[in-house]
Amino acid sequence: MSKIIYLEPDEEITDVINKISKTDSDTVSLVIPRGSTLANSVVNLKLLTKKGKEFKKNVSIVSVDKNAKNLAAQIGLPVFSSASEAKEGMSAPEITSPVAKNLPDDDQDLEVTDGIKVHQYDKDQAGAVSGEQSEIVNPTTPPEEEVIEAVKDENEILINNDSNDSIQNEEALPEKNDYKLIKKPMTKDFGQNSGGFSGPSTFGKMRQGKKRRKIIIWSIGGSVALLITLGLFATLPKAKVRISVVSEPISEQAEIKVDKSASEVNFENLTIPGKSVVKEDILEEPFVASGTKNVGKPASGKITIYNTQNSDKKSFPTGTKFSSTSGIEFVSTADAEVPGAQFIVVNNVPILQNAGKIDVAVQATSPGASGNIEPTNFTITSLEKIYQAGYNGKSTVAMSGGNDSIVKVVTDGDLANAKTSAENDLKNKIIEAIKAEISENDKLLDSAIGVSVVSGVSSAKSGDIADNFNYKVSSKVEAITFSEADFKELITKNVSSKLGEGKMIVESGNQEIKYEVTNADIAGGKISLKGSFSGYVAKKYDQAELKKEIKGKAVSTATTKLTAHEGVLSADIVISPKFLRTLPFLANRIELEFIYGTQ
């Protein structure tokens, strides 16, 4: 079975011979792609045959190219139409080609060049023998010198493939063992018609065709280059013109209404559409109690009540209050009745002999160690002041048992502060939620917001012992929003309507637009805004006309034309590329920038 070797279109003959030498198989088939230079050279095919014999290998080719088949058939090289046929050894039908008559003998008409015999083809003799053509048509211009190859050959055949791919002439040369590859200048008659051929030679046609193609290509290239140059000249230049223009300040005010029932901006009655937004939410927040309370034990002891007022007995109920000289207050824990005092009369004057007295248990009104006081005098504060001198108390033993235990308690102030804080926080929370829902251009003013508290409750009462407590509030927010763009458009147009003809408002960073709410009917969905506009006005210029005036003009001419306009202070022109001194001819390549200032 034949060894199949697939070749590349541009593979060199030396690489192919190397592949054949390394093949183990005795039979080698070379698959030659269409357009390969290898198959279209009889020298290469003969060299393959020769080397195959040296390597003792049967070499064949696989090709569908007609020219390759013809050349291979002339030197006896087997040709297959497909790789499968080559593997099976099924040779394609041999192509038979007519051989030219009257070929020269082995050594006839051979020219010796550098020791190598080269056959010179005699077109006149061939034409006389064939009798098919009476005259030769020479090309109008002599062809350039070409290089041909002379190789060791058995049959040298001149092939000219016509439209029917037939071989018209064949020239056989004898085998010369010492032939080698040489290069020889081509004679001026080589390549012209011989035998039965007429008209310009194939080489001449190719040469003339190449020249024509070069001329056409250069012509097209030159035209394209010219068009590109003209196009770049028209489109590449660019000019930036900075025009300084006089401007003057202006300030206007307008009363603008916002109405939720309006569907569009009304320039006649200065009304813009508004949106009514209603949102309700609940918030519960923790708070810290600020009050303190001593829940320790109160001090207790005994007080002796003295009656120095009269001889009548006096009852003191439970809860009678006693105040020490240091201000500590005690109360009795039981009823007491003090007997009357004993008096003697001396010179009709009653003199106290023995005061009535009784002991009563008491307890401090406030807990804490502060009630543990030493023996002291007490004023009975439960009595009217006119009797306090006749009835008093005194302790003979220190009070005891009082201790401190301080705890936090909720105060009235804590509850009031919690209510205010929770309501404000919930209001802000709802407003932020509304702002997040409206569009970026919509404006929500504080004066256009109405808040109503639905409910509020605390988790602790005033006086309750607690470190912390919660306050829960529910509120509803109603608001009117409007488009800031609508407001600016309306007030700007209102100001523009008051300008003189040919003037315009200058759009700049110095422009300032303000608004404030003068009246709000949140429930009705209406608010009134006092709008104020501050900015600058200047003369209006037609940019298209200005560009038309200066396009294609020199810089100095364009500057003169621009500064001739009313209100134009100066003109600065920058052209790119910088080497140009003329503005572009296309208006769209000119950029105008107006700089407004005061004169």
Coordinates of C-alpha atoms in Angstrom, one line a residue:
M1 CA 0.0 0.0 0.0
S2 CA 1.3 3.5 -0.9
K3 CA 2.5 5.9 1.7
I4 CA 0.5 9.2 1.4
I5 CA 2.3 12.5 2.0
Y6 CA 0.3 15.7 2.0
L7 CA 2.2 18.8 0.8
E8 CA 1.7 22.5 1.4
P9 CA 1.1 24.9 -1.6
D10 CA 4.4 26.6 -1.0
E11 CA 6.5 23.6 0.0
E12 CA 10.0 23.6 -1.4
I13 CA 11.4 20.7 -3.6
T14 CA 14.2 20.1 -1.1
D15 CA 11.7 19.6 1.7
V16 CA 9.7 17.1 -0.4
I17 CA 12.8 15.1 -1.3
N18 CA 13.8 15.0 2.4
K19 CA 10.3 13.6 3.3
I20 CA 10.6 10.9 0.6
S21 CA 14.0 9.8 1.8
K22 CA 12.7 9.4 5.4
T23 CA 9.7 7.3 4.3
D24 CA 9.9 3.5 5.2
S25 CA 7.4 2.6 2.4
D26 CA 8.7 1.6 -1.0
T27 CA 5.7 3.4 -2.7
V28 CA 5.1 7.1 -2.0
S29 CA 2.2 9.2 -3.2
L30 CA 2.5 13.0 -2.9
V31 CA -0.8 14.9 -2.5
I32 CA -0.2 18.2 -4.3
P33 CA -2.8 21.0 -3.6
R34 CA -4.1 23.1 -6.4
G35 CA -1.9 26.1 -7.3
S36 CA 1.2 24.5 -6.0
T37 CA 4.4 25.7 -7.7
L38 CA 5.9 22.2 -7.3
A39 CA 3.5 20.5 -9.7
N40 CA 3.7 23.2 -12.4
S41 CA 7.5 22.8 -12.9
V42 CA 8.7 19.9 -15.1
V43 CA 12.1 20.3 -13.6
N44 CA 10.7 19.6 -10.1
L45 CA 8.7 16.6 -11.3
K46 CA 11.8 15.2 -13.1
L47 CA 13.9 15.7 -10.0
L48 CA 11.3 13.8 -7.9
T49 CA 11.4 10.9 -10.4
K50 CA 15.2 10.9 -10.3
K51 CA 15.5 11.0 -6.5
G52 CA 12.8 8.3 -6.2
K53 CA 14.9 6.0 -8.3
E54 CA 18.0 6.8 -6.2
F55 CA 16.0 6.1 -3.0
K56 CA 14.6 2.9 -4.7
K57 CA 11.0 4.2 -4.1
N58 CA 8.1 4.4 -6.5
V59 CA 7.0 8.0 -6.5
S60 CA 3.6 9.2 -7.8
I61 CA 1.5 12.3 -7.3
V62 CA -2.1 12.9 -6.5
S63 CA -3.6 16.0 -8.2
V64 CA -6.6 17.2 -10.1
D65 CA -4.7 20.0 -11.7
K66 CA -4.8 19.5 -15.5
N67 CA -1.4 21.2 -16.1
A68 CA 0.2 19.1 -13.4
K69 CA -1.3 15.9 -14.9
N70 CA 0.0 16.9 -18.4
L71 CA 3.5 17.6 -17.1
A72 CA 3.6 14.4 -15.1
A73 CA 2.4 12.3 -18.0
Q74 CA 5.1 13.6 -20.3
I75 CA 7.9 12.4 -18.0
G76 CA 6.2 9.2 -17.0
L77 CA 5.3 10.1 -13.4
P78 CA 2.2 8.2 -12.2
V79 CA -0.8 10.5 -11.4
F80 CA -3.8 9.7 -9.2
S81 CA -7.0 11.7 -8.9
S82 CA -7.5 10.9 -5.2
A83 CA -5.6 9.6 -2.2
S84 CA -7.8 6.5 -2.0
E85 CA -6.8 5.6 -5.6
A86 CA -3.2 6.2 -4.7
K87 CA -3.4 3.8 -1.7
E88 CA -5.0 1.1 -3.9
G89 CA -2.6 1.7 -6.7
M90 CA -5.4 2.6 -9.2
S91 CA -3.7 4.9 -11.7
A92 CA -5.7 7.6 -13.4
P93 CA -6.1 7.3 -17.1
E94 CA -3.0 8.5 -18.8
I95 CA -3.2 11.7 -20.7
T96 CA -1.9 11.5 -24.2
S97 CA -0.7 14.6 -25.9
P98 CA 0.3 15.1 -29.5
V99 CA 4.0 15.4 -30.0
A100 CA 5.4 18.1 -32.2
K101 CA 6.7 16.9 -35.5
N102 CA 10.2 17.4 -36.9
L103 CA 12.0 17.5 -33.5
P104 CA 15.7 17.9 -33.8
D105 CA 18.1 15.0 -33.3
D106 CA 20.0 14.6 -30.1
D107 CA 22.9 16.8 -30.9
Q108 CA 21.3 18.9 -33.6
D109 CA 21.3 22.7 -33.1
L110 CA 22.6 22.5 -29.5
E111 CA 24.4 25.6 -28.3
V112 CA 27.1 25.1 -25.7
T113 CA 26.8 27.6 -22.8
D114 CA 29.2 27.3 -19.9
G115 CA 29.9 23.7 -21.0
I116 CA 26.2 22.8 -21.1
K117 CA 24.4 22.0 -24.3
V118 CA 21.2 24.0 -24.7
H119 CA 18.7 23.5 -27.5
Q120 CA 17.7 26.6 -29.4
Y121 CA 14.2 26.4 -30.9
D122 CA 14.0 27.4 -34.6
K123 CA 10.5 29.0 -35.0
D124 CA 11.1 29.5 -38.8
Q125 CA 11.8 25.9 -39.4
A126 CA 9.0 24.7 -37.3
G127 CA 6.6 27.0 -39.1
A128 CA 7.8 25.8 -42.5
V129 CA 7.2 22.2 -41.6
S130 CA 3.8 22.6 -40.0
G131 CA 2.5 24.7 -42.8
E132 CA -0.3 25.9 -40.4
Q133 CA 0.8 29.5 -40.3
S134 CA 2.3 31.6 -43.0
E135 CA 3.6 34.6 -41.0
I136 CA 4.6 35.4 -37.5
V137 CA 3.2 38.5 -35.7
N138 CA 5.9 40.0 -33.6
P139 CA 5.0 41.9 -30.4
T140 CA 5.2 45.7 -30.8
T141 CA 7.8 46.0 -28.1
P142 CA 10.7 43.7 -27.4
P143 CA 10.3 41.7 -24.2
E144 CA 12.6 42.2 -21.3
E145 CA 15.3 39.6 -20.6
E146 CA 14.1 36.6 -18.8
V147 CA 15.8 33.7 -17.2
I148 CA 15.1 30.1 -18.3
E149 CA 16.3 26.8 -16.8
A150 CA 18.3 24.0 -18.5
V151 CA 18.2 20.7 -16.7
K152 CA 19.0 17.2 -17.1
D153 CA 16.1 16.0 -19.1
E154 CA 14.8 13.2 -21.3
N155 CA 12.0 15.0 -23.0
E156 CA 11.6 18.8 -23.0
I157 CA 8.2 19.7 -24.0
L158 CA 6.9 23.2 -24.7
I159 CA 3.3 23.3 -23.5
N160 CA 0.8 25.9 -24.2
N161 CA -2.6 25.3 -22.6
D162 CA -5.4 26.7 -24.7
S163 CA -9.0 26.9 -23.7
N164 CA -9.3 23.1 -24.3
D165 CA -6.2 22.3 -22.2
S166 CA -4.6 20.5 -25.2
I167 CA -0.9 20.3 -25.9
Q168 CA 0.0 21.8 -29.2
N169 CA 3.8 21.4 -29.5
E170 CA 6.3 19.1 -28.0
E171 CA 10.1 19.3 -28.2
A172 CA 12.2 16.3 -27.1
L173 CA 15.8 16.7 -26.0
P174 CA 18.2 13.8 -25.6
E175 CA 19.4 12.8 -22.2
K176 CA 22.7 14.2 -21.2
N177 CA 24.2 12.8 -18.0
D178 CA 26.2 15.9 -17.3
Y179 CA 23.3 18.3 -17.6
K180 CA 22.9 20.7 -14.7
L181 CA 20.8 23.7 -13.8
I182 CA 22.0 26.8 -15.5
K183 CA 20.7 30.3 -16.2
K184 CA 20.8 31.9 -19.6
P185 CA 19.6 35.2 -21.0
M186 CA 16.5 34.8 -23.1
T187 CA 16.8 35.8 -26.7
K188 CA 14.5 38.4 -28.1
D189 CA 12.6 35.8 -30.1
F190 CA 12.0 33.5 -27.2
G191 CA 8.4 33.4 -26.1
Q192 CA 7.0 34.5 -29.5
N193 CA 4.7 32.2 -31.5
S194 CA 6.1 29.2 -33.3
G195 CA 4.6 26.5 -35.4
G196 CA 0.8 26.9 -35.6
F197 CA 0.5 29.7 -33.0
S198 CA -0.2 33.4 -33.9
G199 CA -0.5 36.7 -32.0
P200 CA 1.6 38.0 -29.1
S201 CA 3.4 35.5 -26.8
T202 CA 2.1 34.5 -23.4
F203 CA 5.0 36.2 -21.7
G204 CA 4.4 39.4 -23.7
K205 CA 0.8 39.5 -22.8
M206 CA 1.6 39.0 -19.1
R207 CA 4.2 41.7 -19.2
Q208 CA 1.9 44.2 -20.9
G209 CA -0.9 43.3 -18.6
K210 CA 1.3 44.0 -15.5
K211 CA 2.3 47.4 -17.0
R212 CA -1.3 48.3 -17.6
R213 CA -2.3 47.2 -14.1
K214 CA 0.5 49.3 -12.6
I215 CA -0.6 52.3 -14.5
I216 CA -4.2 51.8 -13.5
I217 CA -3.2 51.3 -9.8
W218 CA -1.0 54.3 -9.8
S219 CA -3.7 56.4 -11.4
I220 CA -6.4 55.3 -8.9
G221 CA -4.0 55.7 -6.0
G222 CA -3.1 59.2 -7.1
S223 CA -6.8 60.1 -7.5
V224 CA -7.6 58.8 -4.1
A225 CA -4.7 60.6 -2.5
L226 CA -5.8 63.8 -4.2
L227 CA -9.4 63.4 -2.9
I228 CA -8.2 62.6 0.6
T229 CA -6.0 65.7 0.5
L230 CA -8.8 67.9 -0.6
G231 CA -11.1 66.2 2.0
L232 CA -8.7 66.8 4.8
F233 CA -8.1 70.4 3.7
A234 CA -11.9 70.9 3.9
T235 CA -12.6 69.0 7.1
L236 CA -9.4 68.9 9.1
P237 CA -9.1 72.6 10.0
K238 CA -10.9 73.7 13.0
A239 CA -11.4 77.1 14.6
K240 CA -12.4 78.2 18.1
V241 CA -13.6 81.8 18.4
R242 CA -14.0 83.3 21.8
I243 CA -16.1 86.5 21.6
S244 CA -16.2 88.9 24.6
V245 CA -19.6 90.5 24.8
V246 CA -21.0 93.3 27.0
S247 CA -23.6 92.3 29.6
E248 CA -25.6 94.2 32.2
P249 CA -27.2 93.0 35.5
I250 CA -31.0 92.5 35.9
S251 CA -33.2 91.7 38.9
E252 CA -36.9 90.7 38.8
Q253 CA -39.5 89.3 41.1
A254 CA -42.7 87.3 40.4
E255 CA -45.5 85.7 42.3
I256 CA -45.8 82.1 41.2
K257 CA -48.6 79.7 42.2
V258 CA -48.3 76.0 42.6
D259 CA -51.5 74.0 42.1
K260 CA -51.9 70.2 42.3
S261 CA -54.8 70.5 39.9
A262 CA -52.7 72.1 37.1
S263 CA -51.4 69.8 34.4
E264 CA -48.8 72.0 32.7
V265 CA -47.0 75.3 33.1
N266 CA -49.2 78.2 32.5
F267 CA -47.2 81.3 31.5
E268 CA -50.2 83.6 31.4
N269 CA -51.3 83.2 35.0
L270 CA -47.9 82.1 36.3
T271 CA -48.9 78.7 37.5
I272 CA -47.0 75.5 37.7
P273 CA -48.2 72.0 38.4
G274 CA -47.9 70.7 42.0
K275 CA -48.1 67.2 43.6
S276 CA -49.8 66.4 46.8
V277 CA -48.0 63.8 49.0
V278 CA -49.5 62.2 52.1
K279 CA -47.5 59.7 54.3
E280 CA -48.2 58.3 57.7
D281 CA -45.8 56.4 60.0
I282 CA -45.2 55.2 63.6
L283 CA -42.0 55.6 65.6
E284 CA -41.0 54.3 69.1
E285 CA -37.9 55.6 70.7
P286 CA -36.1 54.9 74.0
F287 CA -35.3 57.6 76.5
V288 CA -33.3 57.8 79.8
A289 CA -35.0 58.9 83.1
S290 CA -33.3 61.9 84.6
G291 CA -35.0 61.9 88.1
T292 CA -33.6 60.2 91.3
K293 CA -35.4 58.9 94.4
N294 CA -34.2 57.6 97.7
V295 CA -36.0 54.4 98.6
G296 CA -33.9 53.6 101.7
K297 CA -35.4 53.3 105.3
P298 CA -36.4 56.4 107.2
A299 CA -34.9 57.0 110.7
S300 CA -37.2 56.6 113.7
G301 CA -37.2 57.4 117.5
K302 CA -39.1 59.1 120.2
I303 CA -40.1 62.7 120.9
T304 CA -41.4 64.0 124.2
I305 CA -44.3 66.5 123.7
Y306 CA -44.4 69.3 126.4
N307 CA -47.5 71.4 127.3
T308 CA -46.5 74.8 128.8
Q309 CA -49.5 76.5 127.4
N310 CA -52.2 75.8 129.9
S311 CA -53.6 73.3 132.3
D312 CA -55.8 71.7 129.8
K313 CA -54.8 68.5 128.1
K314 CA -54.0 68.5 124.4
S315 CA -54.5 65.6 121.8
F316 CA -52.0 65.1 119.0
P317 CA -53.2 62.6 116.3
T318 CA -51.0 60.2 114.3
G319 CA -49.1 62.1 111.6
T320 CA -48.4 65.1 113.7
K321 CA -45.3 66.8 112.1
F322 CA -42.2 67.7 114.0
S323 CA -39.3 69.7 112.5
S324 CA -35.8 69.6 114.0
T325 CA -33.6 72.6 114.4
S326 CA -31.6 71.2 111.4
G327 CA -34.7 70.9 109.3
I328 CA -35.3 67.2 109.4
E329 CA -39.0 66.4 109.5
F330 CA -40.6 63.6 111.5
V331 CA -44.2 62.5 112.0
S332 CA -45.8 60.7 114.8
T333 CA -46.8 57.1 114.2
A334 CA -49.4 57.0 117.0
D335 CA -52.0 59.2 118.7
A336 CA -50.8 61.1 121.8
E337 CA -52.6 63.2 124.4
V338 CA -50.4 65.5 126.5
P339 CA -51.8 66.4 130.0
G340 CA -52.2 70.0 131.2
A341 CA -49.5 71.9 132.9
Q342 CA -49.4 72.8 136.6
F343 CA -49.3 76.4 137.6
I344 CA -49.1 78.3 140.9
V345 CA -50.4 81.9 141.4
V346 CA -48.1 84.4 142.9
N347 CA -49.4 87.9 143.2
N348 CA -52.2 87.0 140.8
V349 CA -49.6 85.8 138.3
P350 CA -49.7 82.1 137.2
I351 CA -46.3 80.6 137.3
L352 CA -45.5 77.3 135.6
Q353 CA -44.7 74.7 138.2
N354 CA -44.8 71.4 136.1
A355 CA -45.3 71.2 132.3
G356 CA -47.5 68.4 131.0
K357 CA -45.6 65.9 128.9
I358 CA -45.9 62.7 127.0
D359 CA -43.7 60.5 124.7
V360 CA -44.7 59.7 121.2
A361 CA -43.1 57.5 118.5
V362 CA -41.9 59.3 115.4
Q363 CA -40.5 58.5 112.0
A364 CA -38.6 60.6 109.5
T365 CA -40.7 61.7 106.5
S366 CA -37.9 60.9 104.1
P367 CA -35.7 57.8 104.0
G368 CA -32.0 58.1 104.4
A369 CA -29.3 58.3 106.9
S370 CA -29.8 62.0 107.2
G371 CA -32.6 61.3 109.7
N372 CA -30.2 59.7 112.2
I373 CA -29.9 62.9 114.2
E374 CA -28.7 63.5 117.7
P375 CA -31.0 64.6 120.5
T376 CA -32.5 68.0 119.7
N377 CA -35.5 70.2 120.0
F378 CA -38.5 70.0 117.7
T379 CA -41.2 72.4 116.6
I380 CA -44.7 71.0 116.2
T381 CA -45.4 72.3 112.7
S382 CA -48.8 70.8 112.6
L383 CA -50.0 73.5 115.1
E384 CA -50.7 77.1 114.2
K385 CA -47.7 79.3 115.0
I386 CA -49.5 81.0 117.9
Y387 CA -49.6 77.7 119.8
Q388 CA -46.2 76.4 118.8
A389 CA -44.5 78.3 121.7
G390 CA -46.8 76.5 124.3
Y391 CA -46.4 73.1 122.8
N392 CA -43.0 71.7 121.7
G393 CA -41.0 68.5 121.4
K394 CA -37.7 67.3 122.5
S395 CA -35.7 64.1 121.9
T396 CA -33.4 62.7 124.5
V397 CA -32.1 59.8 122.4
A398 CA -30.6 60.0 118.9
M399 CA -32.8 58.9 116.0
S400 CA -31.7 55.7 114.3
G401 CA -32.4 53.1 111.5
G402 CA -32.3 55.5 108.5
N403 CA -30.3 54.4 105.4
D404 CA -30.0 55.5 101.7
S405 CA -30.9 53.6 98.5
I406 CA -30.9 56.0 95.4
V407 CA -32.9 54.9 92.3
K408 CA -33.8 56.6 88.9
V409 CA -37.3 57.8 88.4
V410 CA -39.2 59.3 85.4
T411 CA -40.0 63.0 85.8
D412 CA -42.6 65.2 84.1
G413 CA -39.8 66.9 82.2
D414 CA -38.6 63.5 80.9
L415 CA -42.1 62.8 79.5
A416 CA -42.4 66.3 77.9
N417 CA -38.9 66.0 76.2
A418 CA -39.6 62.5 75.0
K419 CA -42.9 63.6 73.4
T420 CA -41.2 66.6 71.5
S421 CA -38.2 64.6 70.4
A422 CA -40.2 61.6 69.1
E423 CA -42.6 63.7 67.2
N424 CA -39.8 65.7 65.5
D425 CA -37.9 62.5 64.7
L426 CA -40.9 60.9 63.1
K427 CA -41.7 64.1 61.2
N428 CA -38.1 64.1 59.8
K429 CA -38.3 60.4 59.0
I430 CA -41.5 60.8 57.0
I431 CA -40.1 63.9 55.2
E432 CA -36.9 62.0 54.2
A433 CA -39.0 59.1 53.0
I434 CA -41.1 61.5 50.8
K435 CA -37.9 63.1 49.4
A436 CA -36.6 59.7 48.5
E437 CA -39.8 58.8 46.6
I438 CA -40.1 62.0 44.6
S439 CA -38.0 62.7 41.5
E440 CA -34.7 64.5 41.7
N441 CA -36.1 67.7 40.1
D442 CA -39.1 67.9 42.5
K443 CA -38.7 70.4 45.3
L444 CA -40.2 70.0 48.8
L445 CA -40.1 73.1 51.0
D446 CA -40.5 73.0 54.8
S447 CA -43.2 75.7 54.6
A448 CA -45.2 73.5 52.4
I449 CA -45.4 70.6 54.9
G450 CA -48.2 69.9 57.3
V451 CA -47.8 67.5 60.2
S452 CA -50.5 66.1 62.5
V453 CA -49.8 63.8 65.5
V454 CA -52.2 60.9 65.5
S455 CA -51.2 59.5 68.9
G456 CA -48.4 59.4 71.5
V457 CA -47.9 57.3 74.6
S458 CA -45.2 56.6 77.1
S459 CA -44.3 53.3 78.7
A460 CA -43.8 54.9 82.1
K461 CA -45.6 57.6 84.2
S462 CA -44.0 60.5 86.1
G463 CA -42.5 59.2 89.3
D464 CA -42.1 55.7 88.2
I465 CA -38.8 54.1 89.2
A466 CA -37.1 53.3 85.9
D467 CA -33.7 53.8 84.3
N468 CA -35.2 54.0 80.8
F469 CA -38.6 54.3 79.2
N470 CA -40.1 54.3 75.6
Y471 CA -42.2 56.9 73.9
K472 CA -44.3 55.8 70.9
V473 CA -45.8 58.3 68.4
S474 CA -47.9 58.1 65.3
S475 CA -47.9 61.0 62.8
K476 CA -49.2 62.0 59.4
V477 CA -47.4 64.3 57.0
E478 CA -49.0 66.1 54.1
A479 CA -46.9 68.2 51.6
I480 CA -47.0 69.9 48.3
T481 CA -44.1 69.4 45.9
F482 CA -43.3 71.1 42.6
S483 CA -40.7 70.9 39.8
E484 CA -37.8 73.2 40.2
A485 CA -37.2 73.1 36.5
D486 CA -40.8 74.3 35.9
F487 CA -40.3 77.2 38.3
K488 CA -37.0 78.3 36.7
E489 CA -38.5 78.0 33.3
L490 CA -41.5 80.1 34.2
I491 CA -39.6 82.8 36.0
T492 CA -36.9 83.0 33.3
K493 CA -39.5 83.3 30.6
N494 CA -41.3 85.9 32.6
V495 CA -38.1 88.0 32.9
S496 CA -37.3 87.4 29.2
S497 CA -40.7 88.7 28.2
K498 CA -39.9 92.0 29.8
L499 CA -36.6 92.4 27.9
G500 CA -36.2 94.6 24.9
E501 CA -36.0 93.1 21.4
G502 CA -32.7 91.6 20.5
K503 CA -31.7 90.9 24.1
M504 CA -31.3 87.6 25.9
I505 CA -30.6 86.3 29.4
V506 CA -27.0 85.2 29.8
E507 CA -26.7 81.6 31.0
S508 CA -23.9 81.7 33.5
G509 CA -22.8 80.8 37.0
N510 CA -23.8 84.3 38.2
Q511 CA -27.4 83.6 37.7
E512 CA -29.4 83.2 40.9
I513 CA -33.0 82.1 41.3
K514 CA -34.7 82.0 44.8
Y515 CA -38.1 81.2 46.1
E516 CA -40.0 81.3 49.4
V517 CA -43.5 80.2 50.4
T518 CA -45.8 83.2 51.1
N519 CA -49.0 81.1 51.6
A520 CA -49.7 77.4 51.9
D521 CA -53.0 75.6 51.7
I522 CA -51.8 72.0 52.2
A523 CA -55.2 70.5 52.4
G524 CA -56.3 72.3 49.2
G525 CA -53.1 71.4 47.4
K526 CA -52.0 75.0 46.7
I527 CA -49.0 77.1 47.7
S528 CA -47.9 80.6 46.6
L529 CA -44.2 81.3 46.0
K530 CA -42.4 84.6 45.8
G531 CA -39.7 84.1 43.2
S532 CA -36.7 86.3 42.6
F533 CA -34.4 86.3 39.6
S534 CA -30.9 87.9 39.5
G535 CA -28.6 87.6 36.5
Y536 CA -27.3 89.3 33.4
V537 CA -28.7 90.2 30.0
A538 CA -26.8 90.8 26.7
K539 CA -27.4 91.4 23.0
K540 CA -28.5 88.3 21.1
Y541 CA -26.4 87.2 18.1
D542 CA -27.2 84.9 15.3
Q543 CA -24.4 82.3 15.4
A544 CA -25.1 81.0 11.9
E545 CA -24.8 84.5 10.4
L546 CA -21.6 85.1 12.3
K547 CA -20.0 81.9 11.0
K548 CA -21.1 82.7 7.5
E549 CA -19.4 86.1 7.8
I550 CA -16.0 84.7 8.9
K551 CA -15.7 81.3 7.3
G552 CA -12.8 81.1 4.9
K553 CA -11.5 84.5 6.0
A554 CA -8.1 85.5 7.3
V555 CA -7.8 85.8 11.1
S556 CA -7.4 89.6 11.0
T557 CA -10.4 90.0 8.6
A558 CA -12.6 87.8 10.7
T559 CA -11.6 89.7 13.9
T560 CA -12.5 93.0 12.3
K561 CA -15.9 91.7 11.2
L562 CA -16.7 90.3 14.6
T563 CA -15.7 93.4 16.6
A564 CA -17.7 95.6 14.3
H565 CA -20.9 94.2 15.8
E566 CA -22.6 96.1 18.6
G567 CA -21.7 94.9 22.1
V568 CA -18.7 92.9 21.0
L569 CA -15.6 93.9 23.0
S570 CA -13.0 91.5 21.4
A571 CA -12.6 88.3 19.5
D572 CA -9.9 85.7 20.0
I573 CA -9.5 83.2 17.2
V574 CA -7.5 79.9 17.5
I575 CA -7.1 77.7 14.4
S576 CA -6.0 74.1 14.3
P577 CA -3.6 73.1 12.8
K578 CA -1.7 76.1 14.0
F579 CA 0.2 76.8 10.8
L580 CA -3.1 77.8 9.1
R581 CA -3.9 81.5 8.9
T582 CA -7.4 81.1 7.4
L583 CA -10.6 80.0 9.1
P584 CA -12.2 76.8 7.8
F585 CA -14.5 77.0 4.8
L586 CA -17.1 74.8 6.5
A587 CA -19.2 76.5 9.1
N588 CA -19.6 73.4 11.2
R589 CA -15.8 73.4 11.8
I590 CA -16.1 76.8 13.5
E591 CA -17.0 76.9 17.2
L592 CA -18.2 80.1 18.8
E593 CA -17.9 80.7 22.5
F594 CA -19.4 83.9 24.1
I595 CA -17.8 85.4 27.1
Y596 CA -20.0 87.9 28.9
G597 CA -18.7 90.7 31.0
T598 CA -19.4 94.4 31.9
Q599 CA -18.1 97.3 29.9

